[in-house]
Coordinates of C-alpha atoms in Angstrom, one line a residue:
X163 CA -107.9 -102.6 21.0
X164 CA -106.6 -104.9 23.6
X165 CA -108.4 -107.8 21.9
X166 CA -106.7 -106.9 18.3
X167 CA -103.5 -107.5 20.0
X168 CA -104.2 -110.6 21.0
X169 CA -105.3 -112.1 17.7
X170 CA -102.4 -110.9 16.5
X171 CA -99.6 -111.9 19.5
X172 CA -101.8 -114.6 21.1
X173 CA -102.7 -114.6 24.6
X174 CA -100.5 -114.3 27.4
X175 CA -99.0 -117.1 29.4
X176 CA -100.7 -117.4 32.7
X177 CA -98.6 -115.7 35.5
X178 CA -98.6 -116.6 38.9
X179 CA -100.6 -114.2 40.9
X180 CA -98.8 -113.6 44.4
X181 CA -99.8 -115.3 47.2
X182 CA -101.0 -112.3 50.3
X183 CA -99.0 -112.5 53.2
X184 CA -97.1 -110.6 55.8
X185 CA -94.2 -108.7 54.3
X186 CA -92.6 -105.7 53.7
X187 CA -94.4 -102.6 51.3
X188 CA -92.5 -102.6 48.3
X189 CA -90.3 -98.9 48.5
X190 CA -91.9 -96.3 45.9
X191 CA -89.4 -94.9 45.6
X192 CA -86.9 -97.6 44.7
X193 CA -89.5 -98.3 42.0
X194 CA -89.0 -95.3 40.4
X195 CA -85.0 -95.4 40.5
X196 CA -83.7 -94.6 36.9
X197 CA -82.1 -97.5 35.1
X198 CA -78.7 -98.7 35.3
X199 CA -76.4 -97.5 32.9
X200 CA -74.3 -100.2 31.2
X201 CA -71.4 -101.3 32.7
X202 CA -68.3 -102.9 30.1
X203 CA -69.7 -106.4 31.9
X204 CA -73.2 -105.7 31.1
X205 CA -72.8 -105.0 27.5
X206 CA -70.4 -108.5 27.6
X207 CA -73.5 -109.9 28.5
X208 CA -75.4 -108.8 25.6
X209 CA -72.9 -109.7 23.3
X210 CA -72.5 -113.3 25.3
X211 CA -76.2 -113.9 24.3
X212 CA -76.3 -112.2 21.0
X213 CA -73.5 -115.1 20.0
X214 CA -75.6 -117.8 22.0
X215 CA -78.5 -116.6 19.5
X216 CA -76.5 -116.7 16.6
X217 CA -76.2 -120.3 17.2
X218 CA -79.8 -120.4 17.5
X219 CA -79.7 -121.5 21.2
X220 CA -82.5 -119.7 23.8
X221 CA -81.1 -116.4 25.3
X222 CA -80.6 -116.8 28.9
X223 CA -83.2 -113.6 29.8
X224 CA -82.1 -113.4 33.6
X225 CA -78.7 -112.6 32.7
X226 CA -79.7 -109.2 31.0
X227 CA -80.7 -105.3 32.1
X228 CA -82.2 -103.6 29.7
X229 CA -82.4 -99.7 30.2
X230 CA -82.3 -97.0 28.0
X231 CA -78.7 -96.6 28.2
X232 CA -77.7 -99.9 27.1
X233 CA -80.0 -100.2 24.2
X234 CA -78.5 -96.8 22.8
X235 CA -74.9 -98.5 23.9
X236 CA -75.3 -101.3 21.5
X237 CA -76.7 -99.0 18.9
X238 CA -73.3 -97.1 18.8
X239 CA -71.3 -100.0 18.7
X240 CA -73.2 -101.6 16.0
X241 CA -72.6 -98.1 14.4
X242 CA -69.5 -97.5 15.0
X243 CA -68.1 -100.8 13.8
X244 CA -69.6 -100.2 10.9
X245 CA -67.5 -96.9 10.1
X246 CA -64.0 -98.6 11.3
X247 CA -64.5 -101.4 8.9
X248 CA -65.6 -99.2 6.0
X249 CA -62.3 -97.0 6.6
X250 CA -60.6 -100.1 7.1
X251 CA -61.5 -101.7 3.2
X252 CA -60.3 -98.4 1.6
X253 CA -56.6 -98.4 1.2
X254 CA -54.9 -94.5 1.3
X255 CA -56.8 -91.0 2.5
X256 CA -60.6 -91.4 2.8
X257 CA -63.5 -89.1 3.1
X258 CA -66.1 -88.9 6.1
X259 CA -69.5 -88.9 5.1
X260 CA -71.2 -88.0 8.4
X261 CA -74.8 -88.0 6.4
X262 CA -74.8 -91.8 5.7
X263 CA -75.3 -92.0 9.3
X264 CA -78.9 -90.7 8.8
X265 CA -79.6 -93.2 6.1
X266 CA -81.1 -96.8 6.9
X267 CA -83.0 -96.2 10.1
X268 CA -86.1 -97.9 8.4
X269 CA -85.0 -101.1 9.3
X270 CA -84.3 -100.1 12.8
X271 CA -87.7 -98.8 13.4
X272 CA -89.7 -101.3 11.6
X273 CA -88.1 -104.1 13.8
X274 CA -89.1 -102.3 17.1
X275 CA -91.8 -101.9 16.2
X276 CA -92.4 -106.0 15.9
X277 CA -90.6 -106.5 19.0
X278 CA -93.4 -104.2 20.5
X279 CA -95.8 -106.1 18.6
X280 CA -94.9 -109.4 19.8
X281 CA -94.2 -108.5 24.1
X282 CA -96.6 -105.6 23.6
X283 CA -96.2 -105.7 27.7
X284 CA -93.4 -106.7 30.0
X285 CA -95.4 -107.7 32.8
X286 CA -97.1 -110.2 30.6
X287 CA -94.4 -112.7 29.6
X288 CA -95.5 -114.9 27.2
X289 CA -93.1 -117.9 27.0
X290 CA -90.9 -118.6 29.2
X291 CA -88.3 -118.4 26.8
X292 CA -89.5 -115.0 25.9
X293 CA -88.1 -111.6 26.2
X294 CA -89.0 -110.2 29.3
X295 CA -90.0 -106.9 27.2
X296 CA -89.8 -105.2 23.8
X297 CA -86.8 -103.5 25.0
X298 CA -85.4 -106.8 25.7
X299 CA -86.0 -108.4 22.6
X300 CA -84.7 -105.5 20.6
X301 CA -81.2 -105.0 22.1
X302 CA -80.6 -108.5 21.7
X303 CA -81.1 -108.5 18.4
X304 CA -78.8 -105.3 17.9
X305 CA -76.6 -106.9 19.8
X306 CA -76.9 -110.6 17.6
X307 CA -76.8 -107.5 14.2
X308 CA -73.5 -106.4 15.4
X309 CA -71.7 -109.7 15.4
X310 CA -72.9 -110.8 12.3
X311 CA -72.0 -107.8 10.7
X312 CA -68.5 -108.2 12.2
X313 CA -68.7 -111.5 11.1
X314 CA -69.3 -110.6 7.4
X315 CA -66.7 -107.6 7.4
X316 CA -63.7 -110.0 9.0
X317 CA -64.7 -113.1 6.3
X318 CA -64.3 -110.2 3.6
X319 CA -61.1 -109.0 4.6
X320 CA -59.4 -112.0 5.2
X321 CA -60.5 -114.0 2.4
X322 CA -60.8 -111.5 -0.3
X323 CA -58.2 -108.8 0.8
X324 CA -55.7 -111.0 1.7
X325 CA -56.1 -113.1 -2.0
X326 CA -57.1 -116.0 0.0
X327 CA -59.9 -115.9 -2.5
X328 CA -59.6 -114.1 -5.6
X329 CA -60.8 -111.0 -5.7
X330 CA -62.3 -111.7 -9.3
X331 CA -64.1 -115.1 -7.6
X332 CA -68.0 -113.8 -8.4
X333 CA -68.7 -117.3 -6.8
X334 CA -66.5 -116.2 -3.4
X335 CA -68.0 -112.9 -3.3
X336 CA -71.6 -114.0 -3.5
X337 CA -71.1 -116.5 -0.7
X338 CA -69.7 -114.4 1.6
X339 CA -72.3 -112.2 1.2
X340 CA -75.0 -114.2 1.1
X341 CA -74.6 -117.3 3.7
X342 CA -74.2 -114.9 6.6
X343 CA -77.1 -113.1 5.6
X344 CA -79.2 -116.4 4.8
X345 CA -77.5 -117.3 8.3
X346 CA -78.8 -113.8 10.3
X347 CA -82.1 -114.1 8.9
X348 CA -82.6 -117.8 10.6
X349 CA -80.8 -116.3 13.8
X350 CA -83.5 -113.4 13.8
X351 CA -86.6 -115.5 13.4
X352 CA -85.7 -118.0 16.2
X353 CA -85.2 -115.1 18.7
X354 CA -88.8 -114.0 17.5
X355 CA -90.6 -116.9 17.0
X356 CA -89.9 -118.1 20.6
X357 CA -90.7 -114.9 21.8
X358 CA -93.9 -115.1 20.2
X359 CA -95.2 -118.5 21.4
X360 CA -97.5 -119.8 21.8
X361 CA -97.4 -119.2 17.6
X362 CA -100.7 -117.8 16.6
X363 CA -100.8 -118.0 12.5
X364 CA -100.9 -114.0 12.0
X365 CA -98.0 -113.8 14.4
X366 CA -96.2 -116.1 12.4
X367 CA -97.0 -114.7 8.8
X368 CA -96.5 -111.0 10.7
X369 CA -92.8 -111.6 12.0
X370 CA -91.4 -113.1 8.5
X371 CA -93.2 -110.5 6.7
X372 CA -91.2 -108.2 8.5
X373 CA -88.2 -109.8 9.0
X374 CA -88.5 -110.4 5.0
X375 CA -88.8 -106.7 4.7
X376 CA -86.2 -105.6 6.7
X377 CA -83.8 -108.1 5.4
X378 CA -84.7 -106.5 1.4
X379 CA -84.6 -102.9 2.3
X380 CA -81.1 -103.7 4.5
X381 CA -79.5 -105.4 1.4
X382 CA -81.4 -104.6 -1.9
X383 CA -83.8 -102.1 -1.7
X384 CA -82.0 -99.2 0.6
X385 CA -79.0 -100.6 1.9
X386 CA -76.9 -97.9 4.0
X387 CA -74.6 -96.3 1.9
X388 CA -71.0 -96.2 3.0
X389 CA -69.6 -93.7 5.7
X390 CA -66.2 -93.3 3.4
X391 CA -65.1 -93.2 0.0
X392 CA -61.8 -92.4 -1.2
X393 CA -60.5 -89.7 -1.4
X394 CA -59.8 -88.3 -5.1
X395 CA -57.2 -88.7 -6.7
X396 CA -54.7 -85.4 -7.7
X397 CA -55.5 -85.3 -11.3
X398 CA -53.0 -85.9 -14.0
X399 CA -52.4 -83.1 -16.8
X400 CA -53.9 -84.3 -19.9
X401 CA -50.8 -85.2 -22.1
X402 CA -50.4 -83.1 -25.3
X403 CA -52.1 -85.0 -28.6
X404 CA -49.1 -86.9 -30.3
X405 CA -48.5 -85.0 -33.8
X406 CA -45.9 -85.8 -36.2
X407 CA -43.5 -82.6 -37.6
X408 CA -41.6 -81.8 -40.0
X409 CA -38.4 -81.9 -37.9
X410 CA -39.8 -85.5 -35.8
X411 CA -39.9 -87.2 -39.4
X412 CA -37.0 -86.0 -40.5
X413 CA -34.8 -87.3 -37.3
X414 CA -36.8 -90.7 -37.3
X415 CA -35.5 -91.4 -41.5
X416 CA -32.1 -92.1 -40.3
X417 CA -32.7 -93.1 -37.0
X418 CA -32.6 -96.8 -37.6
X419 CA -29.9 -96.7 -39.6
X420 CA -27.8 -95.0 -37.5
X421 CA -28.8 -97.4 -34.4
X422 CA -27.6 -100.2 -36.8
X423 CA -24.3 -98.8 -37.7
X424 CA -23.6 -98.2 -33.9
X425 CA -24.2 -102.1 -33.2
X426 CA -21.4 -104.1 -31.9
X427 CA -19.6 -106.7 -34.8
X428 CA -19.7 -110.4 -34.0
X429 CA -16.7 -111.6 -32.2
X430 CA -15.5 -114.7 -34.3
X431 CA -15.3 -117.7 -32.2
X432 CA -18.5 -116.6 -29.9
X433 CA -21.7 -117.2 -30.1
X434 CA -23.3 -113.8 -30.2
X435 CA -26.8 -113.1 -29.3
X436 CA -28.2 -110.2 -31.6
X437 CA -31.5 -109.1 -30.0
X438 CA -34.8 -106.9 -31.7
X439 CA -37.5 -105.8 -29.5
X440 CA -40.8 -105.1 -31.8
X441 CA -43.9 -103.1 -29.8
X442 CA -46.1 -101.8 -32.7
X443 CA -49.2 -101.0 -30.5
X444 CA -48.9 -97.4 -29.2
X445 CA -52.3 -97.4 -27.1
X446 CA -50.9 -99.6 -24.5
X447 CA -47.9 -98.7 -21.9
X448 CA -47.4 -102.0 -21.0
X449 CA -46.1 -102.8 -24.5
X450 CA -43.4 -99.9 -24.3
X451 CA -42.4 -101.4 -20.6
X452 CA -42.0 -104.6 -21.9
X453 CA -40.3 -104.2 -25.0
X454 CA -37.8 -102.2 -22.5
X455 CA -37.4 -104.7 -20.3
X456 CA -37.2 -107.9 -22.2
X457 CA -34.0 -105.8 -23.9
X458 CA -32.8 -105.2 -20.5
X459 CA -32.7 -108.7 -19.6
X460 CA -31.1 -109.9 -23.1
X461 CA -28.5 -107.3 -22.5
X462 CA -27.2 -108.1 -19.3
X463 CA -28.2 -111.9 -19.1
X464 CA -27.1 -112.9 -22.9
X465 CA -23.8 -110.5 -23.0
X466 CA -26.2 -108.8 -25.2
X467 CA -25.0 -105.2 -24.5
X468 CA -24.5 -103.0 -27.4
X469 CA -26.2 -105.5 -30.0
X470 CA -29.9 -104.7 -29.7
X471 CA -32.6 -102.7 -31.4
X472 CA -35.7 -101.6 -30.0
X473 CA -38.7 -100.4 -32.5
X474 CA -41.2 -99.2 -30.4
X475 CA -44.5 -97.2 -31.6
X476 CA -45.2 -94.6 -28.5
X477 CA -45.4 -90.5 -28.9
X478 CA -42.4 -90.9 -25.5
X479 CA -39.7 -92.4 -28.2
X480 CA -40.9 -91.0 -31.1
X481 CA -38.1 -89.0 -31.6
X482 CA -35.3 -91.1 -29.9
X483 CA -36.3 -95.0 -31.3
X484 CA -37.1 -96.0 -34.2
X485 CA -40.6 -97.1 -35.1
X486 CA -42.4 -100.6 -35.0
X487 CA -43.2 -100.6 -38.6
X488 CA -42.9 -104.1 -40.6
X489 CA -40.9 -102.3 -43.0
X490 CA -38.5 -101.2 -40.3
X491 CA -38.8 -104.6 -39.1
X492 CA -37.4 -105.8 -42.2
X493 CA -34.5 -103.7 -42.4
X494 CA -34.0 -104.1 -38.4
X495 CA -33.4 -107.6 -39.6
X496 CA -31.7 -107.2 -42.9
X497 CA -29.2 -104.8 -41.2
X498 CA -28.4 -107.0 -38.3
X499 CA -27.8 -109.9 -40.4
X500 CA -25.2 -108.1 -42.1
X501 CA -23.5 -108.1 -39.0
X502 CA -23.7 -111.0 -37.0
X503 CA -22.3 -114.3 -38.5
X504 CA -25.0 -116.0 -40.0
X505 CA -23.9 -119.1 -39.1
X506 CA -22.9 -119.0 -35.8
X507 CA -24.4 -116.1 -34.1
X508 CA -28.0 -116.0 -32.6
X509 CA -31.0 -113.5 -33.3
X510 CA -33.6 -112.9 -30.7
X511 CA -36.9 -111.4 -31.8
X512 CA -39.5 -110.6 -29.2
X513 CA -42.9 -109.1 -30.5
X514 CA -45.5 -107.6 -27.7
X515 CA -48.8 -106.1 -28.7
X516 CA -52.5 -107.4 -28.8
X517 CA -53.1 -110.5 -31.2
X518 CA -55.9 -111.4 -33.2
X519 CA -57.5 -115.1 -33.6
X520 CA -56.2 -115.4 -37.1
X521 CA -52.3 -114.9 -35.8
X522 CA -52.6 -110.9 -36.9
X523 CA -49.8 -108.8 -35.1
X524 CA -52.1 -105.1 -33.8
X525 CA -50.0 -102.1 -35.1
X526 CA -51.5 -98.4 -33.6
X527 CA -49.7 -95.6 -34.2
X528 CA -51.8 -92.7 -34.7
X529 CA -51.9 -90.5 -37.2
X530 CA -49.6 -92.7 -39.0
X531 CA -51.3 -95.7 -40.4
X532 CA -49.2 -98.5 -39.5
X533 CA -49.8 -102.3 -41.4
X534 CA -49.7 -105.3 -38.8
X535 CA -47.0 -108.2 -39.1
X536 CA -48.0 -112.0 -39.8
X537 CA -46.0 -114.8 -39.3
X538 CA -45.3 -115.7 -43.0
X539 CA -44.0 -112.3 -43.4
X540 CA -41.5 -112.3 -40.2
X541 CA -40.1 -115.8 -41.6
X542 CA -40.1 -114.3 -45.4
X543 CA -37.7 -111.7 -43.8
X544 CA -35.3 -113.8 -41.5
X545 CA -35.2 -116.3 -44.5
X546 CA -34.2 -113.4 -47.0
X547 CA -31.8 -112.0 -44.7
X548 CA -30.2 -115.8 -44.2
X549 CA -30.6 -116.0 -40.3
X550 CA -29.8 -119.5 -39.3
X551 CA -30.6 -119.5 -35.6
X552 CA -33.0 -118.1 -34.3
X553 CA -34.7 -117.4 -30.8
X554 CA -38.6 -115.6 -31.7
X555 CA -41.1 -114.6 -28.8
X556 CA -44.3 -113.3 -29.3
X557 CA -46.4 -112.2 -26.5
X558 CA -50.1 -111.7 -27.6
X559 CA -53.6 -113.0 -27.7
X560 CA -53.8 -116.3 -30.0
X561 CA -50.1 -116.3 -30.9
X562 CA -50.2 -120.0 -31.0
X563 CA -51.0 -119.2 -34.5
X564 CA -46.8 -118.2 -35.3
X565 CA -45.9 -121.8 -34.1
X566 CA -46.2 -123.7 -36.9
X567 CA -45.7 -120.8 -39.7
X568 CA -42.0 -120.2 -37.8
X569 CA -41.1 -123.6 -36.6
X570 CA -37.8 -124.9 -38.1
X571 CA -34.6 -126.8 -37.2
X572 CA -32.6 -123.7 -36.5
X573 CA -35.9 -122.0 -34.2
X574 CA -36.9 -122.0 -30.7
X575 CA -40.5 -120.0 -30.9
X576 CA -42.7 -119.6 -27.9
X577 CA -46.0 -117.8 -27.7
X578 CA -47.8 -116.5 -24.5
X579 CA -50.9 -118.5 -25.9
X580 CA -52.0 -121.0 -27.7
X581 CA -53.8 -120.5 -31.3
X582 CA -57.2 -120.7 -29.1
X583 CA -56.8 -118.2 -26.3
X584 CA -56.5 -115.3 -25.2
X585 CA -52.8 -114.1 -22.8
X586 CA -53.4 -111.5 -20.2
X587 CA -51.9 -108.8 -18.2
X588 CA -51.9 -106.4 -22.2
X589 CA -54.3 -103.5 -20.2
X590 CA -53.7 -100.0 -19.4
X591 CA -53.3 -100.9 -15.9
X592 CA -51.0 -104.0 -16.2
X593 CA -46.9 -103.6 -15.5
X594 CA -45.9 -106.1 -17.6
X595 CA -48.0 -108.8 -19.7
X596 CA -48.3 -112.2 -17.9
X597 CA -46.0 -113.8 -20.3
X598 CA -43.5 -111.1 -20.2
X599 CA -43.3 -110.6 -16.2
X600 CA -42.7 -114.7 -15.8
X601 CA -40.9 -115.3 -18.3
X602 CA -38.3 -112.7 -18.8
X603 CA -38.6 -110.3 -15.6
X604 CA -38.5 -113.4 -13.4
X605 CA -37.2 -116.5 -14.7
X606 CA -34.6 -115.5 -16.7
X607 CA -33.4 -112.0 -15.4
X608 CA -32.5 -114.7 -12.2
X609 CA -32.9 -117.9 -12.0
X610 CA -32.3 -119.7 -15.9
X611 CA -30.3 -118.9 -19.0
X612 CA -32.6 -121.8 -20.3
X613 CA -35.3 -120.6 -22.4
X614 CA -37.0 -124.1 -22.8
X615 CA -36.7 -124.1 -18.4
X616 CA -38.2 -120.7 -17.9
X617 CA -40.7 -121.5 -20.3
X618 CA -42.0 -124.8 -18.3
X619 CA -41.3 -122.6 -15.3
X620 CA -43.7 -119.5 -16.7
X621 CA -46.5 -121.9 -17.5
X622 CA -47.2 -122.5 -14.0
X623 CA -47.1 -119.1 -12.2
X624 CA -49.2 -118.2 -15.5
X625 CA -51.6 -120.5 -14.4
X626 CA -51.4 -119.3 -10.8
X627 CA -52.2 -116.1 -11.4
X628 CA -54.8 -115.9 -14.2
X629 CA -56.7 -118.3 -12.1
X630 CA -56.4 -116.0 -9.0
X631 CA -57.0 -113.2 -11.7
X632 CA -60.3 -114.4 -12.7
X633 CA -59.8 -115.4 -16.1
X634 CA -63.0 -116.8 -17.8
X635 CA -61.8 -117.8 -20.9
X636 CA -59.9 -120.7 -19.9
X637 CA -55.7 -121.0 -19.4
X638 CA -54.0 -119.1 -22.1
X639 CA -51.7 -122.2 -22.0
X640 CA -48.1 -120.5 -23.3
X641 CA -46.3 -122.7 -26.2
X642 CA -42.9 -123.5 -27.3
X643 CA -41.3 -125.4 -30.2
X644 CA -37.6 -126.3 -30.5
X645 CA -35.7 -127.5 -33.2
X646 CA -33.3 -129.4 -32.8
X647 CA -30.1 -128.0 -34.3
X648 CA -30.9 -124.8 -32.1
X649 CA -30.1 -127.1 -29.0
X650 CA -26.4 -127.2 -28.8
X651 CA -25.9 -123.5 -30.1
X652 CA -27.8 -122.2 -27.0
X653 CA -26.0 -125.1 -25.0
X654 CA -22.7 -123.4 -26.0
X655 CA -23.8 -119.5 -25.4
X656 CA -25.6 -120.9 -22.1
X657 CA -21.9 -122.8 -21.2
X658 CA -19.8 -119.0 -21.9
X659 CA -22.4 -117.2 -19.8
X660 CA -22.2 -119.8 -17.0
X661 CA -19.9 -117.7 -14.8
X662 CA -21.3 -114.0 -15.3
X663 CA -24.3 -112.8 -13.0

């Protein structure tokens, strides 16, 4: 058996045989005294030389104890970090899994067992850069295990927690997974490999077969499973399915007529911004939030108060707004046209839903079949009505395509997108779209009464953050068009507004 070891390991470096002479009997029983439990400066010292291997320098052997005690010392620590930094990554209440401590003990036995393969006996040293044992050669590489693995956790949590990198970054997260790994293979083999010297071939092919397999079952085969999840969320009541009465239609036939007639008349001599908020997709919160806000901002930025429609298509409002219907649209427009002066006063349009690549406006509201709005019909209407200035906004996928369709000397339209991309920020777990968040809940509920300056100014952050957000389709790229006998009408309003907050 003895010689199938060696084949294996190789022989033993020679050992100096001591030399007879007179001296003291060695004390039997101070070779039989138990081993020394660790000490917080021992287990420093395991660390010390852990780190030394992780920079693939030789472990200095005569530094370290190994006993019983401080192998099972580093085990817990290795362990134990491992639970604080899963708690750590999981924001609110968590859940202790106490069993996924019994997972993924493969891995541990499989490499003692090649550290016992390779210093099968400690009082046959075989390189003098060699473990002085198994149990040696196997708490230093817990001990070079735990610092990686802190390494890896602290790299994740600064970097991708903190958005140094982008959560979204597949490239970031891959690298951070994988170069310390890469890195704590190479670590593991040096520590073995000059152990194992002088390097037979089948103790070579032997230690990177099982490093090889411990590395696969650690990260893709069986890696542990984590010692927390999150806790579970209080569940939500399901909301009662939206259905349409009797008494609901009859209140929503007058409704936008009555909002109409309670508008505010035009003051002659003022510029007067008239404002319509149009969100036609009930599916999607964020529509309703925005369409909220934007006439939030219009009303206290713009001295807008009291001169603003919402149509909104959402089972919250459906008794108390009127809906985002292109006929409504229509009359939303007709009838504020009848009040404003045509010729002086300002109408500001601001349409939120999904978009489709051929300029199509998305109109949901279930189970009321609901026709979208296109950009020849919205200037058909403002046309009809006899709007001269006009400020439109349309946040939506592709709504580049409104641009040139609405584009005239009396218009200032911007889009949150070109005709070519996509916008972002229109999910169910999105605030506010991109577009609408920088440019209205940012730029100009504080900074600008300039729609052309918060536009320039939302381009960027837009930029910012879908690149931070991951977005693969390429910059949604926001556009504006202003004609020029629009200028000095918002000029004026802007100069009125100059001195209120």
């Amino acid at each position: 058996m003895s010689e199938a070891v060696d084949d294996l390991v190789g022989p033993p470096a020679p050992v100096a045989e001591p030399e007879p002479g007179p001296g003291p009997m060695p004390d039997p029983v101070a070779a039989a005294s138990p081993a020394p439990r660790p000490s917080v400066l021992t287990a420093c010292d395991w660390l010390g030389e852990g780190a030394r291997s992780m920079l693939l320098l030789a472990p200095r052997w005569e530094r370290l104890v190994a006993s019983p005690w401080q192998m099972a010392f580093q085990m817990l620590l290795q362990v134990g970090l491992g639970v604080l930094m899963h708690r750590i990554m999981i924001e609110g209440d968590a859940i202790f899994i106490w069993r996924a401590l019994l997972a993924g003990w493969s891995t541990a036995l499989l490499t003692v067992w090649l550290c016992y393969l390779i210093q099968p006996d400690p009082r046959l040293r075989r390189s003098p850069h060699g473990a002085p044992g198994a149990a040696h050669l196997y708490t230093l590489l817990i001990a070079q295990s735990t610092l990686f693995a802190m390494l890896a956790w602290g790299l994740y949590f600064l970097l991708i927690r903190t958005d140094v990198v982008p959560a979204a970054s597949m490239e970031a997260q891959w690298a951070l997974w994988f170069v310390p790994m890469l890195w704590s293979v190479l670590a593991k083999l040096t520590v073995l490999i000059r152990a194992a010297r002088p390097l037979a071939p089948q103790r070579a092919i032997v230690t990177i077969a099982v490093v090889a397999l411990t590395t696969a079952l650690g990260h893709y085969i069986a890696p542990p499973p984590p010692t927390w999840r999150a806790a579970p969320q209080p569940e939500v009541p399901e909301e009662e399915p939206f259905e349409v009465s009797q008494e609901m239609m009859e209140a929503q036939l007058p409704l936008l007529g009555e909002q109409i007639d309670a508008l505010k008349p035009q003051r002659p001599g003022l510029i007067d911004m008239y404002t319509i908020t149009f969100a036609p997709y009930e599916g999607e919160e964020v529509f309703r939030r925005e369409s909220a806000m934007v006439s939030d901002v219009m009303a206290r930025r713009f001295d807008a108060a009291g001169r603003g429609l919402q149509l909104i298509n959402h089972h919250k409002t459906a008794d108390t707004l009127p809906w985002a219907t292109p006929l409504n649209l229509e009359r939303a427009i007709e009838g504020i046209a009848g009040i404003m002066d045509r010729d002086e006063d300002v109408l500001f349009i601001h349409l939120t839903s999904h978009g489709a690549s051929d300029g199509e406006l998305a109109a949901s509201f279930w189970p009321i079949d609901v026709a979208p709005v296109l950009p020849p019909a919205l200037k058909g209407w403002l046309d009809q009505a006899g709007v001269r200035y006009r400020v439109l906004s349309i946040s939506a996928c592709y709504a580049g395509n409104w641009i040139a369709p609405l584009a005239a000397d009396g218009t200032l339209v911007m889009t949150a997108s070109d005709a070519d991309h996509t916008s972002y920020g229109c999910g169910k777990k999105s605030p506010l779209t991109f577009f609408g968040r920088a440019m209205y809940d940012e730029q100009l509920r504080t900074t600008t009464r300039s729609f052309t300056e918060a536009h320039a100014a939302a381009r960027k952050v837009i930029l910012q953050r879908e690149t931070e957000a991951g977005k693969d389709d390429g910059y949604s790229n926001p556009q504006i068009k202003v004609g020029s006998k629009i200028v000095p009408v918002l000029e004026q309003l802007n100069q009125r507004l100059v001195n209120k907050p």
